[in-house]
Structures are given as C-alpha cells and as structure tokens.
PDB file of C-alpha atoms in Angstrom:
ATOM      1  CA  UNK S   1       5.970   5.912 -10.876  1.00  0.00           C
ATOM      2  CA  UNK S   2       3.398   5.447  -8.081  1.00  0.00           C
ATOM      3  CA  UNK S   3       4.557   2.920  -5.672  1.00  0.00           C
ATOM      4  CA  UNK S   4       2.331   0.397  -3.938  1.00  0.00           C
ATOM      5  CA  UNK S   5       3.921  -1.577  -0.905  1.00  0.00           C
ATOM      6  CA  UNK S   6       2.348  -4.876   0.117  1.00  0.00           C
ATOM      7  CA  UNK S   7       3.562  -7.425   2.593  1.00  0.00           C
ATOM      8  CA  UNK S   8       4.466 -10.951   1.474  1.00  0.00           C
ATOM      9  CA  UNK S   9       2.032 -13.549   2.861  1.00  0.00           C
ATOM     10  CA  UNK S  10       3.061 -16.384   5.041  1.00  0.00           C
ATOM     11  CA  UNK S  11       4.732 -14.591   7.720  1.00  0.00           C
ATOM     12  CA  UNK S  12       5.248 -15.379  11.281  1.00  0.00           C
ATOM     13  CA  UNK S  13       4.502 -12.862  13.993  1.00  0.00           C
ATOM     14  CA  UNK S  14       5.905 -13.910  17.342  1.00  0.00           C
ATOM     15  CA  UNK S  15       4.073 -10.911  19.057  1.00  0.00           C
ATOM     16  CA  UNK S  16       0.841 -12.476  18.110  1.00  0.00           C
ATOM     17  CA  UNK S  17       1.402 -16.166  18.504  1.00  0.00           C
ATOM     18  CA  UNK S  18       4.362 -18.247  20.012  1.00  0.00           C
ATOM     19  CA  UNK S  19       3.436 -21.311  18.080  1.00  0.00           C
ATOM     20  CA  UNK S  20       4.800 -20.172  14.708  1.00  0.00           C
ATOM     21  CA  UNK S  21       1.338 -19.648  13.136  1.00  0.00           C
ATOM     22  CA  UNK S  22       1.696 -18.391   9.610  1.00  0.00           C
ATOM     23  CA  UNK S  23      -0.308 -15.268   8.688  1.00  0.00           C
ATOM     24  CA  UNK S  24      -1.257 -12.988   5.802  1.00  0.00           C
ATOM     25  CA  UNK S  25      -2.051  -9.287   6.018  1.00  0.00           C
ATOM     26  CA  UNK S  26      -5.832  -8.948   5.648  1.00  0.00           C
ATOM     27  CA  UNK S  27      -5.611  -5.236   4.325  1.00  0.00           C
ATOM     28  CA  UNK S  28      -2.820  -6.295   1.609  1.00  0.00           C
ATOM     29  CA  UNK S  29      -5.222  -9.278   0.775  1.00  0.00           C
ATOM     30  CA  UNK S  30      -7.963  -6.783  -0.047  1.00  0.00           C
ATOM     31  CA  UNK S  31      -5.633  -4.728  -2.295  1.00  0.00           C
ATOM     32  CA  UNK S  32      -4.359  -7.782  -3.977  1.00  0.00           C
ATOM     33  CA  UNK S  33      -8.183  -8.540  -4.772  1.00  0.00           C
ATOM     34  CA  UNK S  34      -8.453  -5.157  -6.467  1.00  0.00           C
ATOM     35  CA  UNK S  35      -5.320  -5.926  -8.543  1.00  0.00           C
ATOM     36  CA  UNK S  36      -6.883  -9.353  -9.413  1.00  0.00           C
ATOM     37  CA  UNK S  37      -9.968  -7.646 -10.498  1.00  0.00           C
ATOM     38  CA  UNK S  38      -8.097  -5.057 -12.542  1.00  0.00           C
ATOM     39  CA  UNK S  39      -4.750  -6.510 -13.657  1.00  0.00           C
ATOM     40  CA  UNK S  40      -4.180  -3.436 -15.770  1.00  0.00           C
ATOM     41  CA  UNK S  41      -3.084  -1.732 -12.606  1.00  0.00           C
ATOM     42  CA  UNK S  42      -0.020  -3.918 -12.350  1.00  0.00           C
ATOM     43  CA  UNK S  43       1.401  -2.068 -15.241  1.00  0.00           C
ATOM     44  CA  UNK S  44       0.539   1.143 -13.928  1.00  0.00           C
ATOM     45  CA  UNK S  45       2.047   0.846 -10.443  1.00  0.00           C
ATOM     46  CA  UNK S  46       5.473  -0.048  -9.095  1.00  0.00           C
ATOM     47  CA  UNK S  47       4.372  -2.809  -6.754  1.00  0.00           C
ATOM     48  CA  UNK S  48       6.904  -3.686  -4.108  1.00  0.00           C
ATOM     49  CA  UNK S  49       6.532  -6.603  -1.695  1.00  0.00           C
ATOM     50  CA  UNK S  50       8.261  -6.424   1.489  1.00  0.00           C
ATOM     51  CA  UNK S  51       8.584  -8.774   4.508  1.00  0.00           C
ATOM     52  CA  UNK S  52       6.637  -8.553   7.804  1.00  0.00           C
ATOM     53  CA  UNK S  53       9.759  -7.920   9.716  1.00  0.00           C
ATOM     54  CA  UNK S  54      10.607  -4.465  10.644  1.00  0.00           C
ATOM     55  CA  UNK S  55      12.019  -2.101   9.816  1.00  0.00           C
ATOM     56  CA  UNK S  56      10.861  -2.226   6.339  1.00  0.00           C
ATOM     57  CA  UNK S  57      13.875  -0.458   4.919  1.00  0.00           C
ATOM     58  CA  UNK S  58      12.173   0.216   1.406  1.00  0.00           C
ATOM     59  CA  UNK S  59       9.337   1.945   3.076  1.00  0.00           C
ATOM     60  CA  UNK S  60      11.511   3.671   5.860  1.00  0.00           C
ATOM     61  CA  UNK S  61      13.778   5.215   3.271  1.00  0.00           C
ATOM     62  CA  UNK S  62      10.695   6.926   1.715  1.00  0.00           C
ATOM     63  CA  UNK S  63       8.344   7.924   4.615  1.00  0.00           C
ATOM     64  CA  UNK S  64      10.079   7.183   7.866  1.00  0.00           C
ATOM     65  CA  UNK S  65      10.099   4.452  10.305  1.00  0.00           C
ATOM     66  CA  UNK S  66       6.851   5.729  11.967  1.00  0.00           C
ATOM     67  CA  UNK S  67       5.018   5.250   8.619  1.00  0.00           C
ATOM     68  CA  UNK S  68       6.071   1.707   7.730  1.00  0.00           C
ATOM     69  CA  UNK S  69       2.748   0.092   7.969  1.00  0.00           C
ATOM     70  CA  UNK S  70       1.467  -1.832   4.815  1.00  0.00           C
ATOM     71  CA  UNK S  71      -0.380  -1.558   2.497  1.00  0.00           C
ATOM     72  CA  UNK S  72       0.852   1.853   1.574  1.00  0.00           C
ATOM     73  CA  UNK S  73       0.787   3.992  -1.586  1.00  0.00           C
ATOM     74  CA  UNK S  74       3.649   6.547  -2.109  1.00  0.00           C
ATOM     75  CA  UNK S  75       3.430   9.092  -4.739  1.00  0.00           C
ATOM     76  CA  UNK S  76       5.637  11.936  -5.661  1.00  0.00           C
ATOM     77  CA  UNK S  77       4.258  15.498  -5.364  1.00  0.00           C
ATOM     78  CA  UNK S  78       4.965  15.954  -9.186  1.00  0.00           C
ATOM     79  CA  UNK S  79       2.637  12.934 -10.039  1.00  0.00           C
ATOM     80  CA  UNK S  80      -0.558  14.459  -8.310  1.00  0.00           C
ATOM     81  CA  UNK S  81      -2.269  16.022 -11.388  1.00  0.00           C
ATOM     82  CA  UNK S  82      -5.957  15.028 -11.557  1.00  0.00           C
ATOM     83  CA  UNK S  83      -5.988  13.412  -8.283  1.00  0.00           C
ATOM     84  CA  UNK S  84      -7.714  14.477  -5.036  1.00  0.00           C
ATOM     85  CA  UNK S  85      -4.581  14.344  -2.532  1.00  0.00           C
ATOM     86  CA  UNK S  86      -6.454  16.047   0.255  1.00  0.00           C
ATOM     87  CA  UNK S  87      -6.425  12.557   2.101  1.00  0.00           C
ATOM     88  CA  UNK S  88      -2.719  11.800   1.551  1.00  0.00           C
ATOM     89  CA  UNK S  89      -0.103  12.629   4.195  1.00  0.00           C
ATOM     90  CA  UNK S  90       2.995  14.587   3.158  1.00  0.00           C
ATOM     91  CA  UNK S  91       6.253  13.502   3.940  1.00  0.00           C
ATOM     92  CA  UNK S  92       9.237  15.304   2.443  1.00  0.00           C
ATOM     93  CA  UNK S  93       8.896  15.220  -1.200  1.00  0.00           C
ATOM     94  CA  UNK S  94       6.315  12.526  -1.523  1.00  0.00           C
ATOM     95  CA  UNK S  95       2.676  11.823  -0.354  1.00  0.00           C
ATOM     96  CA  UNK S  96       1.290   8.669   1.041  1.00  0.00           C
ATOM     97  CA  UNK S  97      -1.820   6.953   2.111  1.00  0.00           C
ATOM     98  CA  UNK S  98      -1.841   3.795   4.292  1.00  0.00           C
ATOM     99  CA  UNK S  99      -5.543   3.133   4.647  1.00  0.00           C
ATOM    100  CA  UNK S 100      -7.011   0.235   2.683  1.00  0.00           C
ATOM    101  CA  UNK S 101     -10.329   2.290   1.989  1.00  0.00           C
ATOM    102  CA  UNK S 102      -8.354   5.258   0.800  1.00  0.00           C
ATOM    103  CA  UNK S 103      -5.990   3.203  -1.466  1.00  0.00           C
ATOM    104  CA  UNK S 104      -9.047   1.715  -2.967  1.00  0.00           C
ATOM    105  CA  UNK S 105     -10.436   5.163  -3.520  1.00  0.00           C
ATOM    106  CA  UNK S 106      -7.180   6.549  -4.946  1.00  0.00           C
ATOM    107  CA  UNK S 107      -6.929   3.645  -7.439  1.00  0.00           C
ATOM    108  CA  UNK S 108     -10.574   4.192  -8.549  1.00  0.00           C
ATOM    109  CA  UNK S 109      -9.948   7.922  -9.171  1.00  0.00           C
ATOM    110  CA  UNK S 110      -6.563   7.877 -10.796  1.00  0.00           C
ATOM    111  CA  UNK S 111      -7.153   4.676 -13.048  1.00  0.00           C
ATOM    112  CA  UNK S 112     -10.859   4.833 -13.498  1.00  0.00           C
ATOM    113  CA  UNK S 113     -11.534   1.310 -12.056  1.00  0.00           C
ATOM    114  CA  UNK S 114     -14.604   0.395  -9.766  1.00  0.00           C
ATOM    115  CA  UNK S 115     -14.874   1.961  -6.377  1.00  0.00           C
ATOM    116  CA  UNK S 116     -15.142  -0.193  -3.186  1.00  0.00           C
ATOM    117  CA  UNK S 117     -18.896  -0.599  -2.231  1.00  0.00           C
ATOM    118  CA  UNK S 118     -19.813   1.283   0.785  1.00  0.00           C
TER     119      UNK S 118
END
C-alpha cells in the first residue's frame, strides 16, 4: 500500500522559538485539506502520523535519514503502474516524493481527484 507520512500537529520547535510556541506543518495542513476534500483517499493510502522530533524512524527506515522531511509519499516500485513516476526520487526498492505540489499531482493522477489550481 502507498504510504503517506504527515507530521502530527501541535509540536514545539526549540530551534524556531525558545518560548514553547506550538506549531503545525503548513505543508502537511495542505495535504490534510486534500484528504478532507476527498475522504476516499484515506481508504486508499496508509497514512502514518509522525512526531516532529528527529529522527523520524518510520521514514528513516524506508528512505534514509537525509529524506525524513514531511509530508512524504512512499511507493514501492511494483505499485507504479498507470502512474507517471518521473518526478519521484528512487531510494532502494521504493520511490518517494516530498513536495506538497507533487504529492497533490500524484494523488490527482493516481486516484482521479481534483488537481491543485496553478
């Protein structure tokens, strides 16, 4: 199954703020919006929520420490039928994308949902 990793909201980032300000990931919020518009996607994807703190072991185990940003879609090379994967990055036996715009494009192409307006 295709995996989508998103950050849990309400995290503290001591590098950005020393006062304990609570944040959410704006790119993950965009993807959550797409999931809200098209709830059927939740049945098609293995959505994994991870904490902000690194290392994000679930992501690292699949695509390495250098690629643990989120949001990220990870797909096995066997699941690429009928999908343009030219904009994915290869890592071992999987492909991944970690650009919000490209994730939206992939979801539109793969699951025939609306595309992000340019």
